[in-house]
Every structure is written in structure tokens, then in C-alpha cells.
Amino acid sequence: MASERNIRNIALIGFMGSGKTSVGKLLAEWLKFDFFDTDEFIEARVGKTITRIFAEDGEPVFRQYEREVCEYLKGLSNTVVSTGGGLPANQANLDSLKTHAFVEYLWATPEKLWERVRHQTHRPLLQCPDPQSRIRELLSIREPYYRQADLLVNTDTRSVAEVAQLILREFRSVRAPAPRQQ
Ligand code: S3P
């Protein structure tokens, strides 16, 4: 469990194709926050694409990089973080995010997720003979983690702006100063 919380960032979690990047960029623009993508950070640090890291070094090495990113994130403020889909499926990573960020799970049905990612090729975990079953299988493993978010947002029927609006409202309410005692 996240013990002490000092909420100064927003962290978006959810499966590949849930809209974390689009929603995150819009939120960062509205709030005048920085935008931080954990995958982009890892790629820049290692000097390889995620696809190459998986192929040449293997998934466990990638997951280790994700754990290191979580340590780095603790030093940030006023930042919207878009996390890789598997990053919060590790209790220590999730707990770490919760110490400094308001955490939202962008939720979508497996069908909708598939519709969004089916023409993309940069996600090694879905380069397999039956990606739709893989989505369902990974989702069932990850849901218990994703559901520990502060806010669960259904993105199936909402636009990027609607999802961002909803998160913004909630974030402002958790960040609002306590009413002054007269
Ligand atoms: C992964 C999701 C990807 C990326 C990597 C592994 C996962 O990020 O981190 O391919 O395990 O779900 P996105 O969720 O941003 O696509």
C-alpha cells in the first residue's frame, strides 16, 4: 500500500491502446504541466526502441528499466505521466506512483482495445499468432492492479477531450486546498 501521499503529478495507467498518450498530452497542455512518457524515456536512455529492447535484451530487462523509471518519477512535479501498459502490473511500481501522483485507469473493453491497436506494429507483446486472446489474457492478469487506481475512466464511448475533462475535474478536487477555518 502507498503509505504517504503527496499528490503533485498525474499518472495514467491502462492497457496498450487505452489512450494514455493522447489524453496525457491534452491534460498536460491544459494544466501547463510537463508530459512524460515512460516508454519514450526508456528508449532515449537505452538508445533502442522498445521493440529492439524486447528482441535483444528480453522482457525482464525491459521490466527492470521500468522499475528504474519509477524511482526517477518520484523526483518530478507538475507532470502528467503516461505509463507503459505493463508498468503498474507490479505492486511496487504502482505503490511508488501513488506516493506522488493521482492515478487514473483508462479502461476499455478488449474489443475496443483491439480495434485501436490492430494496425500498429510497435508493440512486441501483441506480435503473436492470436493477439486478441493475448489482450484478454494480459488484461485478466493486470486488472487487479489497474483497478487500484484512484479513478477508473471508461474510454470506450468517450472522446479524448471528455476523458481528459473528467480527470482534470477530479484532479482539481483532490488538489484543492482545504477550506479555511473561520
Ligand atoms: C507494454 C506496453 C507498451 C510498452 C511495451 C510493453 C505492455 O506501452 O511499454 O510494449 O506490457 O503492455 P503502451 O501501453 O504505451 O503501448
Coordinates of N, CA, C and O and ligand atoms in Angstrom, one line a residue:
M1 N 0.8 -1.2 0.0 CA 0.0 0.0 0.0 C 0.9 1.3 0.0 O 1.9 1.3 0.6
A2 N 0.4 2.3 -0.7 CA 1.1 3.6 -0.7 C 0.9 4.2 0.6 O -0.2 4.4 1.0
S3 N 1.9 4.5 1.4 CA 1.8 5.0 2.7 C 1.5 6.5 2.7 O 0.4 7.0 2.7
E4 N 2.6 7.3 2.5 CA 2.5 8.7 2.5 C 2.2 9.2 1.0 O 2.8 8.7 0.1
R5 N 1.2 10.1 0.9 CA 0.9 10.6 -0.5 C 1.1 12.1 -0.5 O 0.6 12.8 0.3
N6 N 1.8 12.5 -1.5 CA 2.0 13.9 -1.8 C 1.7 14.1 -3.3 O 2.6 14.0 -4.1
I7 N 0.4 14.4 -3.6 CA 0.0 14.3 -5.0 C 0.4 15.6 -5.7 O -0.1 16.7 -5.4
R8 N 1.3 15.5 -6.6 CA 1.8 16.6 -7.4 C 1.8 16.3 -8.9 O 2.2 17.2 -9.7
N9 N 1.5 15.1 -9.2 CA 1.5 14.7 -10.6 C 0.3 13.9 -11.0 O -0.5 13.5 -10.1
I10 N 0.1 13.6 -12.2 CA -1.0 12.7 -12.7 C -0.3 11.5 -13.4 O 0.6 11.7 -14.2
A11 N -0.8 10.3 -13.1 CA -0.2 9.2 -13.8 C -1.4 8.4 -14.4 O -2.4 8.1 -13.8
L12 N -1.2 8.2 -15.7 CA -2.3 7.4 -16.5 C -1.8 6.0 -16.6 O -0.7 5.8 -17.1
I13 N -2.7 5.1 -16.2 CA -2.3 3.7 -16.4 C -3.4 3.0 -17.2 O -4.5 3.5 -17.3
G14 N -3.1 1.9 -17.8 CA -4.1 1.2 -18.6 C -3.4 0.4 -19.7 O -2.2 0.5 -20.0
F15 N -4.2 -0.4 -20.4 CA -3.7 -1.3 -21.4 C -3.2 -0.6 -22.6 O -3.6 0.6 -22.8
M16 N -2.4 -1.2 -23.4 CA -2.0 -0.6 -24.7 C -3.3 -0.3 -25.5 O -4.2 -1.1 -25.6
G17 N -3.3 0.9 -26.0 CA -4.4 1.3 -26.8 C -5.5 2.0 -26.0 O -6.6 2.3 -26.5
S18 N -5.3 2.2 -24.7 CA -6.3 2.8 -23.9 C -6.4 4.3 -24.0 O -7.3 5.0 -23.5
G19 N -5.4 4.9 -24.7 CA -5.5 6.4 -24.9 C -4.6 7.2 -24.0 O -4.8 8.4 -23.9
K20 N -3.7 6.5 -23.2 CA -2.9 7.3 -22.2 C -2.1 8.4 -22.8 O -2.1 9.5 -22.3
T21 N -1.5 8.2 -24.0 CA -0.7 9.3 -24.6 C -1.5 10.4 -25.0 O -1.2 11.6 -24.7
S22 N -2.6 10.2 -25.8 CA -3.4 11.3 -26.3 C -4.0 12.1 -25.1 O -4.0 13.3 -25.1
V23 N -4.6 11.3 -24.2 CA -5.2 12.0 -23.0 C -4.2 12.8 -22.2 O -4.4 13.9 -21.8
G24 N -3.0 12.1 -22.0 CA -2.0 12.7 -21.2 C -1.5 14.0 -21.8 O -1.2 15.0 -21.1
K25 N -1.3 14.0 -23.1 CA -0.8 15.3 -23.8 C -1.8 16.4 -23.7 O -1.4 17.5 -23.4
L26 N -3.0 16.1 -23.8 CA -4.0 17.1 -23.7 C -4.1 17.7 -22.3 O -4.2 18.9 -22.0
L27 N -4.1 16.8 -21.3 CA -4.1 17.2 -19.9 C -2.9 18.1 -19.6 O -3.0 19.1 -18.9
A28 N -1.7 17.7 -20.0 CA -0.5 18.4 -19.8 C -0.7 19.8 -20.4 O -0.3 20.8 -19.7
E29 N -1.2 19.9 -21.6 CA -1.4 21.2 -22.2 C -2.4 22.1 -21.4 O -2.1 23.2 -21.1
W30 N -3.5 21.5 -21.0 CA -4.5 22.3 -20.2 C -3.9 22.8 -18.8 O -4.1 23.9 -18.4
L31 N -3.2 21.9 -18.2 CA -2.7 22.2 -16.8 C -1.3 23.0 -16.9 O -0.8 23.3 -15.8
K32 N -0.8 23.1 -18.1 CA 0.6 23.6 -18.2 C 1.6 22.8 -17.4 O 2.4 23.3 -16.7
F33 N 1.4 21.5 -17.5 CA 2.3 20.5 -16.8 C 3.3 20.0 -17.9 O 3.0 20.1 -19.1
D34 N 4.3 19.4 -17.5 CA 5.2 18.6 -18.4 C 4.5 17.3 -18.7 O 3.7 16.8 -17.9
F35 N 4.8 16.8 -19.9 CA 4.3 15.4 -20.3 C 5.5 14.5 -20.3 O 6.5 14.8 -20.8
F36 N 5.3 13.3 -19.7 CA 6.4 12.3 -19.6 C 5.9 11.0 -20.0 O 4.9 10.4 -19.4
D37 N 6.5 10.4 -21.0 CA 6.1 9.0 -21.5 C 7.2 8.0 -21.0 O 8.3 8.2 -21.4
T38 N 6.8 7.1 -20.2 CA 7.8 6.2 -19.7 C 8.5 5.4 -20.8 O 9.7 5.1 -20.7
D39 N 7.8 5.0 -21.8 CA 8.4 4.2 -22.9 C 9.5 5.1 -23.7 O 10.6 4.6 -24.0
E40 N 9.1 6.4 -23.9 CA 10.0 7.3 -24.6 C 11.2 7.5 -23.8 O 12.4 7.6 -24.3
F41 N 11.1 7.6 -22.5 CA 12.2 7.9 -21.6 C 13.2 6.7 -21.7 O 14.4 6.8 -21.8
I42 N 12.6 5.5 -21.6 CA 13.4 4.3 -21.6 C 14.2 4.2 -23.0 O 15.4 3.9 -23.1
E43 N 13.4 4.4 -24.1 CA 14.1 4.4 -25.4 C 15.2 5.3 -25.5 O 16.3 5.0 -26.0
A44 N 15.0 6.6 -25.0 CA 16.1 7.6 -25.1 C 17.3 7.2 -24.2 O 18.4 7.3 -24.6
R45 N 17.0 6.7 -23.0 CA 18.1 6.3 -22.1 C 18.9 5.1 -22.6 O 20.1 5.1 -22.6
V46 N 18.2 4.1 -23.2 CA 18.9 2.9 -23.6 C 19.4 3.1 -25.0 O 20.4 2.4 -25.4
G47 N 18.8 4.0 -25.8 CA 19.2 4.2 -27.2 C 18.7 3.1 -28.1 O 19.3 2.8 -29.1
K48 N 17.6 2.5 -27.7 CA 17.0 1.5 -28.6 C 15.5 1.6 -28.5 O 14.9 2.1 -27.5
T49 N 14.8 1.2 -29.5 CA 13.3 1.1 -29.5 C 12.9 0.0 -28.5 O 13.6 -0.9 -28.2
I50 N 11.6 0.1 -28.1 CA 11.1 -0.9 -27.2 C 11.1 -2.3 -27.9 O 11.5 -3.3 -27.3
T51 N 10.8 -2.2 -29.2 CA 10.9 -3.5 -30.0 C 12.2 -4.1 -29.9 O 12.4 -5.3 -29.7
R52 N 13.3 -3.3 -30.0 CA 14.6 -3.9 -30.0 C 15.0 -4.3 -28.6 O 15.7 -5.3 -28.4
I53 N 14.6 -3.6 -27.6 CA 14.9 -4.0 -26.2 C 14.3 -5.4 -25.9 O 15.0 -6.3 -25.4
F54 N 13.0 -5.6 -26.3 CA 12.4 -6.9 -26.1 C 13.1 -8.0 -26.9 O 13.4 -9.1 -26.4
A55 N 13.5 -7.7 -28.2 CA 14.1 -8.7 -29.0 C 15.5 -9.0 -28.6 O 15.9 -10.2 -28.6
E56 N 16.3 -8.0 -28.2 CA 17.7 -8.2 -28.0 C 18.0 -8.5 -26.5 O 19.0 -9.2 -26.2
D57 N 17.3 -7.9 -25.6 CA 17.6 -8.0 -24.2 C 16.6 -8.8 -23.4 O 16.9 -9.3 -22.4
G58 N 15.4 -8.9 -24.0 CA 14.3 -9.7 -23.3 C 13.4 -8.8 -22.4 O 13.8 -7.7 -22.0
E59 N 12.2 -9.3 -22.2 CA 11.2 -8.6 -21.4 C 11.7 -8.3 -19.9 O 11.5 -7.2 -19.4
P60 N 12.3 -9.3 -19.3 CA 12.7 -9.0 -17.9 C 13.7 -7.7 -17.8 O 13.6 -7.0 -16.8
V61 N 14.5 -7.5 -18.8 CA 15.4 -6.4 -18.7 C 14.5 -5.1 -18.9 O 14.7 -4.1 -18.2
F62 N 13.6 -5.2 -19.8 CA 12.7 -4.0 -20.0 C 11.9 -3.7 -18.7 O 11.8 -2.5 -18.3
R63 N 11.5 -4.7 -18.0 CA 10.7 -4.5 -16.7 C 11.7 -3.9 -15.7 O 11.2 -3.1 -14.8
Q64 N 12.9 -4.2 -15.7 CA 13.9 -3.6 -14.8 C 14.0 -2.1 -15.1 O 14.0 -1.3 -14.2
Y65 N 14.1 -1.8 -16.4 CA 14.1 -0.4 -16.8 C 12.9 0.3 -16.2 O 13.0 1.5 -15.8
E66 N 11.7 -0.3 -16.3 CA 10.5 0.3 -15.8 C 10.6 0.6 -14.3 O 10.1 1.6 -13.8
R67 N 11.2 -0.4 -13.6 CA 11.3 -0.1 -12.1 C 12.2 1.1 -11.9 O 11.9 1.9 -11.0
E68 N 13.2 1.2 -12.7 CA 14.2 2.4 -12.5 C 13.4 3.7 -12.9 O 13.7 4.7 -12.2
V69 N 12.6 3.6 -13.9 CA 11.8 4.9 -14.2 C 11.0 5.3 -13.0 O 10.8 6.5 -12.7
C70 N 10.4 4.3 -12.4 CA 9.5 4.6 -11.2 C 10.3 5.4 -10.2 O 9.8 6.3 -9.5
E71 N 11.5 5.0 -9.9 CA 12.4 5.8 -9.0 C 12.6 7.2 -9.5 O 12.5 8.2 -8.7
Y72 N 12.8 7.3 -10.8 CA 13.1 8.7 -11.4 C 11.8 9.6 -11.2 O 11.9 10.7 -10.9
L73 N 10.7 9.0 -11.4 CA 9.4 9.7 -11.4 C 9.2 10.4 -10.1 O 8.5 11.4 -10.0
K74 N 9.7 9.8 -9.0 CA 9.5 10.3 -7.7 C 10.0 11.7 -7.5 O 9.6 12.5 -6.7
G75 N 11.0 12.1 -8.4 CA 11.6 13.4 -8.3 C 10.8 14.5 -9.1 O 11.3 15.6 -9.1
L76 N 9.8 14.1 -9.8 CA 9.1 15.0 -10.6 C 7.9 15.7 -10.0 O 7.3 15.2 -9.0
S77 N 7.6 16.9 -10.5 CA 6.4 17.7 -10.0 C 5.7 18.2 -11.2 O 6.3 18.4 -12.3
N78 N 4.4 18.5 -11.1 CA 3.7 19.2 -12.2 C 3.9 18.4 -13.5 O 4.2 19.1 -14.5
T79 N 3.7 17.2 -13.5 CA 3.9 16.3 -14.7 C 2.8 15.4 -14.9 O 2.3 14.8 -13.9
V80 N 2.4 15.2 -16.1 CA 1.4 14.1 -16.5 C 2.3 13.0 -17.0 O 3.0 13.1 -18.0
V81 N 2.1 11.8 -16.4 CA 2.9 10.6 -16.8 C 2.1 9.6 -17.5 O 1.0 9.2 -17.0
S82 N 2.5 9.3 -18.7 CA 1.8 8.2 -19.4 C 2.7 7.0 -19.2 O 3.8 7.0 -19.6
T83 N 2.1 5.9 -18.6 CA 2.9 4.8 -18.3 C 2.8 3.6 -19.3 O 1.7 3.5 -19.9
G84 N 3.8 2.8 -19.5 CA 3.7 1.7 -20.4 C 2.6 0.7 -19.8 O 2.5 0.7 -18.5
G85 N 1.9 0.0 -20.6 CA 0.8 -0.8 -20.1 C 1.1 -1.8 -19.0 O 0.2 -2.1 -18.2
G86 N 2.3 -2.3 -19.0 CA 2.7 -3.3 -18.0 C 3.3 -2.7 -16.8 O 3.5 -3.4 -15.8
L87 N 3.7 -1.5 -16.8 CA 4.4 -0.9 -15.7 C 3.7 -1.0 -14.3 O 4.3 -1.4 -13.3
P88 N 2.4 -0.7 -14.3 CA 1.7 -0.8 -13.0 C 1.3 -2.2 -12.5 O 0.8 -2.4 -11.5
A89 N 1.5 -3.2 -13.4 CA 1.2 -4.6 -13.1 C 2.3 -5.2 -12.2 O 2.7 -6.3 -12.4
N90 N 2.8 -4.4 -11.3 CA 3.9 -4.7 -10.4 C 3.5 -3.8 -9.2 O 3.5 -2.6 -9.3
Q91 N 3.2 -4.5 -8.1 CA 2.7 -3.7 -6.9 C 3.6 -2.6 -6.4 O 3.2 -1.5 -6.1
A92 N 4.9 -2.9 -6.5 CA 5.9 -1.9 -6.0 C 5.8 -0.7 -6.9 O 5.9 0.5 -6.4
N93 N 5.7 -0.9 -8.2 CA 5.7 0.3 -9.2 C 4.4 1.1 -8.9 O 4.4 2.3 -8.9
L94 N 3.3 0.4 -8.8 CA 2.0 1.0 -8.6 C 2.0 1.8 -7.2 O 1.6 3.0 -7.2
D95 N 2.6 1.2 -6.2 CA 2.6 1.9 -4.9 C 3.5 3.2 -5.0 O 3.2 4.2 -4.4
S96 N 4.6 3.0 -5.8 CA 5.5 4.1 -6.0 C 4.8 5.3 -6.7 O 4.9 6.4 -6.3
L97 N 4.0 5.0 -7.7 CA 3.3 6.0 -8.5 C 2.3 6.7 -7.5 O 2.2 8.0 -7.6
K98 N 1.7 6.0 -6.7 CA 0.7 6.6 -5.8 C 1.3 7.5 -4.7 O 0.5 8.3 -4.2
T99 N 2.5 7.4 -4.5 CA 3.1 8.3 -3.5 C 3.1 9.8 -4.0 O 3.0 10.7 -3.2
H100 N 3.2 9.9 -5.3 CA 3.4 11.3 -5.8 C 2.3 11.7 -6.9 O 2.2 12.9 -7.3
A101 N 1.5 10.7 -7.3 CA 0.6 11.0 -8.4 C -0.8 10.6 -8.1 O -1.1 9.7 -7.4
F102 N -1.7 11.3 -8.7 CA -3.1 10.9 -8.8 C -3.2 9.9 -10.0 O -2.8 10.3 -11.1
V103 N -3.7 8.7 -9.7 CA -3.5 7.6 -10.6 C -4.9 7.3 -11.3 O -5.9 7.0 -10.6
E104 N -4.9 7.4 -12.6 CA -6.2 7.0 -13.3 C -6.0 5.8 -14.2 O -5.0 5.7 -14.9
Y105 N -7.0 5.0 -14.1 CA -7.0 3.8 -15.0 C -7.9 4.1 -16.2 O -9.1 4.3 -16.1
L106 N -7.4 4.2 -17.4 CA -8.2 4.4 -18.6 C -8.6 3.0 -19.1 O -7.8 2.2 -19.5
W107 N -9.9 2.8 -18.9 CA -10.4 1.4 -19.1 C -11.1 1.3 -20.5 O -11.7 2.3 -21.0
A108 N -10.9 0.2 -21.2 CA -11.7 -0.1 -22.4 C -11.9 -1.6 -22.5 O -11.1 -2.4 -21.9
T109 N -12.9 -2.0 -23.3 CA -13.1 -3.4 -23.5 C -12.0 -4.0 -24.4 O -11.4 -3.3 -25.2
P110 N -11.8 -5.3 -24.3 CA -10.8 -6.0 -25.1 C -11.1 -5.7 -26.6 O -10.2 -5.5 -27.4
E111 N -12.4 -5.7 -27.0 CA -12.7 -5.5 -28.4 C -12.3 -4.1 -28.8 O -11.7 -3.9 -29.9
K112 N -12.5 -3.1 -28.0 CA -12.2 -1.7 -28.3 C -10.7 -1.5 -28.4 O -10.1 -0.9 -29.3
L113 N -10.0 -2.2 -27.4 CA -8.5 -2.1 -27.4 C -7.9 -2.7 -28.7 O -7.1 -2.1 -29.3
W114 N -8.5 -3.8 -29.1 CA -8.0 -4.5 -30.3 C -8.2 -3.6 -31.5 O -7.4 -3.4 -32.4
E115 N -9.4 -3.0 -31.6 CA -9.7 -2.1 -32.7 C -8.7 -1.0 -32.8 O -8.3 -0.6 -33.9
R116 N -8.2 -0.5 -31.7 CA -7.3 0.7 -31.7 C -5.9 0.2 -32.0 O -5.1 1.1 -32.5
V117 N -5.5 -1.0 -31.6 CA -4.1 -1.3 -31.8 C -3.8 -2.3 -33.0 O -2.7 -2.5 -33.4
R118 N -4.9 -2.7 -33.7 CA -4.7 -3.8 -34.6 C -3.8 -3.5 -35.8 O -3.2 -4.3 -36.4
H119 N -3.8 -2.2 -36.2 CA -2.9 -1.8 -37.3 C -1.5 -1.3 -36.9 O -0.8 -0.8 -37.7
Q120 N -1.2 -1.4 -35.6 CA 0.1 -0.9 -35.1 C 1.0 -2.1 -35.0 O 0.6 -3.2 -34.6
T121 N 2.3 -1.8 -35.2 CA 3.3 -3.0 -35.1 C 4.4 -2.7 -34.1 O 5.3 -3.6 -34.0
H122 N 4.3 -1.6 -33.3 CA 5.4 -1.3 -32.4 C 5.3 -1.9 -31.0 O 6.0 -1.6 -30.1
R123 N 4.3 -2.8 -30.8 CA 4.1 -3.4 -29.5 C 4.4 -4.9 -29.5 O 3.6 -5.7 -29.9
P124 N 5.7 -5.2 -29.1 CA 6.1 -6.6 -29.2 C 5.2 -7.7 -28.6 O 5.1 -8.8 -29.1
L125 N 4.5 -7.3 -27.5 CA 3.7 -8.3 -26.8 C 2.5 -8.7 -27.6 O 1.9 -9.8 -27.4
L126 N 2.1 -7.9 -28.6 CA 1.0 -8.2 -29.5 C 1.4 -8.8 -30.8 O 0.6 -9.1 -31.7
Q127 N 2.7 -9.0 -31.0 CA 3.2 -9.6 -32.3 C 3.2 -11.1 -32.0 O 4.2 -11.7 -31.8
C128 N 2.0 -11.7 -32.1 CA 1.9 -13.1 -31.8 C 0.7 -13.6 -32.6 O 0.0 -12.9 -33.2
P129 N 0.6 -15.0 -32.8 CA -0.5 -15.5 -33.7 C -1.9 -15.1 -33.3 O -2.7 -15.0 -34.2
D130 N -2.2 -14.9 -32.0 CA -3.6 -14.6 -31.6 C -3.6 -13.4 -30.7 O -3.8 -13.6 -29.4
P131 N -3.4 -12.2 -31.2 CA -3.3 -11.1 -30.3 C -4.5 -10.8 -29.5 O -4.4 -10.3 -28.4
Q132 N -5.7 -11.1 -30.0 CA -6.9 -10.9 -29.3 C -7.0 -11.7 -28.0 O -7.4 -11.2 -27.0
S133 N -6.6 -12.9 -28.1 CA -6.6 -13.8 -26.9 C -5.5 -13.2 -25.9 O -5.7 -13.2 -24.7
R134 N -4.4 -12.8 -26.5 CA -3.3 -12.2 -25.6 C -3.8 -11.0 -24.9 O -3.5 -10.9 -23.7
I135 N -4.6 -10.2 -25.5 CA -5.1 -9.0 -24.9 C -6.0 -9.4 -23.7 O -5.8 -8.9 -22.6
R136 N -6.9 -10.4 -23.9 CA -7.8 -10.8 -22.9 C -7.0 -11.4 -21.7 O -7.3 -11.2 -20.5
E137 N -6.0 -12.2 -22.1 CA -5.2 -12.9 -21.0 C -4.4 -11.9 -20.2 O -4.4 -12.0 -19.0
L138 N -3.7 -10.9 -20.9 CA -3.0 -9.9 -20.1 C -3.9 -9.1 -19.3 O -3.6 -8.7 -18.1
L139 N -5.0 -8.7 -19.8 CA -6.0 -7.9 -19.1 C -6.4 -8.6 -17.8 O -6.5 -7.9 -16.8
S140 N -6.7 -9.9 -17.9 CA -7.2 -10.5 -16.7 C -6.1 -10.6 -15.6 O -6.4 -10.5 -14.4
I141 N -4.8 -10.7 -16.0 CA -3.7 -10.6 -15.1 C -3.6 -9.2 -14.5 O -3.3 -9.0 -13.3
R142 N -3.8 -8.2 -15.4 CA -3.4 -6.8 -14.9 C -4.6 -6.1 -14.2 O -4.3 -5.1 -13.5
E143 N -5.8 -6.5 -14.5 CA -7.0 -5.8 -14.0 C -6.9 -5.6 -12.4 O -7.2 -4.5 -12.0
P144 N -6.4 -6.6 -11.6 CA -6.4 -6.3 -10.2 C -5.4 -5.2 -9.8 O -5.6 -4.5 -8.8
Y145 N -4.4 -4.9 -10.7 CA -3.5 -3.8 -10.4 C -4.2 -2.5 -10.9 O -4.3 -1.5 -10.2
Y146 N -4.6 -2.5 -12.2 CA -5.2 -1.3 -12.8 C -6.4 -0.8 -11.9 O -6.5 0.4 -11.7
R147 N -7.1 -1.7 -11.3 CA -8.3 -1.3 -10.5 C -8.0 -0.7 -9.2 O -8.8 -0.2 -8.5
Q148 N -6.7 -0.6 -8.8 CA -6.3 0.1 -7.6 C -6.1 1.6 -7.8 O -5.7 2.3 -6.9
A149 N -6.4 2.0 -9.1 CA -6.2 3.4 -9.4 C -7.2 4.3 -8.5 O -8.2 3.8 -8.0
D150 N -6.9 5.6 -8.5 CA -7.8 6.5 -7.8 C -9.1 6.7 -8.5 O -10.2 7.0 -7.9
L151 N -9.0 6.6 -9.8 CA -10.2 6.9 -10.7 C -10.2 5.9 -11.8 O -9.1 5.7 -12.5
L152 N -11.3 5.3 -12.1 CA -11.5 4.4 -13.3 C -12.3 5.1 -14.3 O -13.4 5.5 -14.0
V153 N -11.8 5.3 -15.5 CA -12.5 6.0 -16.5 C -12.7 5.1 -17.7 O -11.8 4.6 -18.3
N154 N -14.0 5.0 -18.1 CA -14.4 4.2 -19.2 C -14.1 5.0 -20.5 O -14.7 6.1 -20.7
T155 N -13.2 4.5 -21.3 CA -12.8 5.3 -22.5 C -13.5 4.8 -23.8 O -13.3 5.2 -24.9
D156 N -14.3 3.7 -23.6 CA -15.0 3.1 -24.8 C -15.8 4.1 -25.6 O -15.8 4.1 -26.8
T157 N -16.6 4.9 -24.9 CA -17.5 5.8 -25.6 C -17.2 7.2 -25.4 O -18.0 8.1 -25.8
R158 N -16.1 7.5 -24.7 CA -15.8 8.9 -24.5 C -14.7 9.4 -25.5 O -13.8 8.6 -25.8
S159 N -14.7 10.6 -25.8 CA -13.6 11.2 -26.7 C -12.4 11.5 -25.8 O -12.5 11.5 -24.5
V160 N -11.3 11.7 -26.4 CA -10.0 12.1 -25.6 C -10.3 13.3 -24.7 O -10.0 13.3 -23.6
A161 N -11.0 14.3 -25.3 CA -11.2 15.5 -24.5 C -12.2 15.2 -23.4 O -12.0 15.8 -22.3
E162 N -13.2 14.4 -23.6 CA -14.1 14.1 -22.5 C -13.4 13.4 -21.3 O -13.6 13.6 -20.2
V163 N -12.5 12.4 -21.7 CA -11.7 11.7 -20.7 C -10.8 12.7 -19.9 O -10.8 12.7 -18.7
A164 N -10.2 13.5 -20.7 CA -9.2 14.5 -20.0 C -10.0 15.4 -19.1 O -9.5 15.7 -18.0
Q165 N -11.2 15.9 -19.5 CA -12.0 16.8 -18.7 C -12.4 16.2 -17.4 O -12.3 16.8 -16.3
L166 N -12.8 14.9 -17.5 CA -13.2 14.2 -16.3 C -12.0 14.1 -15.3 O -12.2 14.3 -14.1
I167 N -10.9 13.7 -15.8 CA -9.7 13.6 -14.9 C -9.3 15.0 -14.3 O -9.0 15.1 -13.2
L168 N -9.3 16.0 -15.2 CA -9.0 17.3 -14.7 C -9.9 17.7 -13.5 O -9.4 18.3 -12.5
R169 N -11.2 17.5 -13.7 CA -12.1 17.9 -12.6 C -11.7 17.2 -11.3 O -11.6 17.8 -10.2
E170 N -11.5 15.9 -11.4 CA -11.1 15.1 -10.2 C -9.8 15.5 -9.6 O -9.7 15.7 -8.4
F171 N -8.8 15.8 -10.5 CA -7.5 16.2 -10.0 C -7.6 17.5 -9.3 O -7.0 17.7 -8.2
R172 N -8.4 18.4 -9.8 CA -8.5 19.7 -9.2 C -9.2 19.6 -7.8 O -8.8 20.3 -6.9
S173 N -10.1 18.6 -7.7 CA -10.8 18.5 -6.4 C -9.8 17.9 -5.4 O -9.9 18.2 -4.2
V174 N -8.9 16.9 -5.8 CA -8.0 16.4 -4.8 C -6.9 17.4 -4.4 O -6.3 17.3 -3.4
R175 N -6.6 18.3 -5.4 CA -5.5 19.2 -5.1 C -6.0 20.5 -4.4 O -5.2 21.3 -4.0
A176 N -7.4 20.7 -4.4 CA -7.9 21.9 -3.9 C -7.5 22.1 -2.4 O -7.5 21.1 -1.6
P177 N -7.1 23.3 -2.0 CA -6.7 23.5 -0.6 C -7.9 23.3 0.3 O -9.1 23.5 -0.1
A178 N -7.7 22.8 1.5 CA -8.8 22.6 2.4 C -9.4 23.9 2.8 O -8.8 24.9 2.9
P179 N -10.8 23.9 3.0 CA -11.4 25.2 3.3 C -10.9 25.8 4.6 O -10.5 25.0 5.5
R180 N -10.7 27.1 4.6 CA -10.1 27.7 5.8 C -11.1 27.8 7.0 O -12.3 28.0 6.8
Q181 N -10.6 27.5 8.1 CA -11.5 27.6 9.3 C -11.6 29.1 9.7 O -10.6 29.9 9.7
Q182 N -12.8 29.6 9.9 CA -13.1 31.0 10.3 C -13.0 31.1 11.8 O -13.5 30.3 12.5
Ligands
S3P1 C1 3.6 -2.9 -22.9 C2 3.0 -1.7 -23.3 C3 3.7 -0.7 -24.1 C4 5.3 -0.8 -23.9 C5 5.7 -2.2 -24.1 C6 5.0 -3.2 -23.2 C7 2.8 -3.8 -22.0 O1 3.3 0.6 -23.8 O2 5.6 -0.4 -22.6 O3 5.4 -2.6 -25.5 O4 3.4 -4.6 -21.4 O5 1.6 -3.6 -22.0 P1 1.9 1.3 -24.2 O6 0.9 0.8 -23.2 O7 2.2 2.7 -24.1 O8 1.6 0.8 -25.6

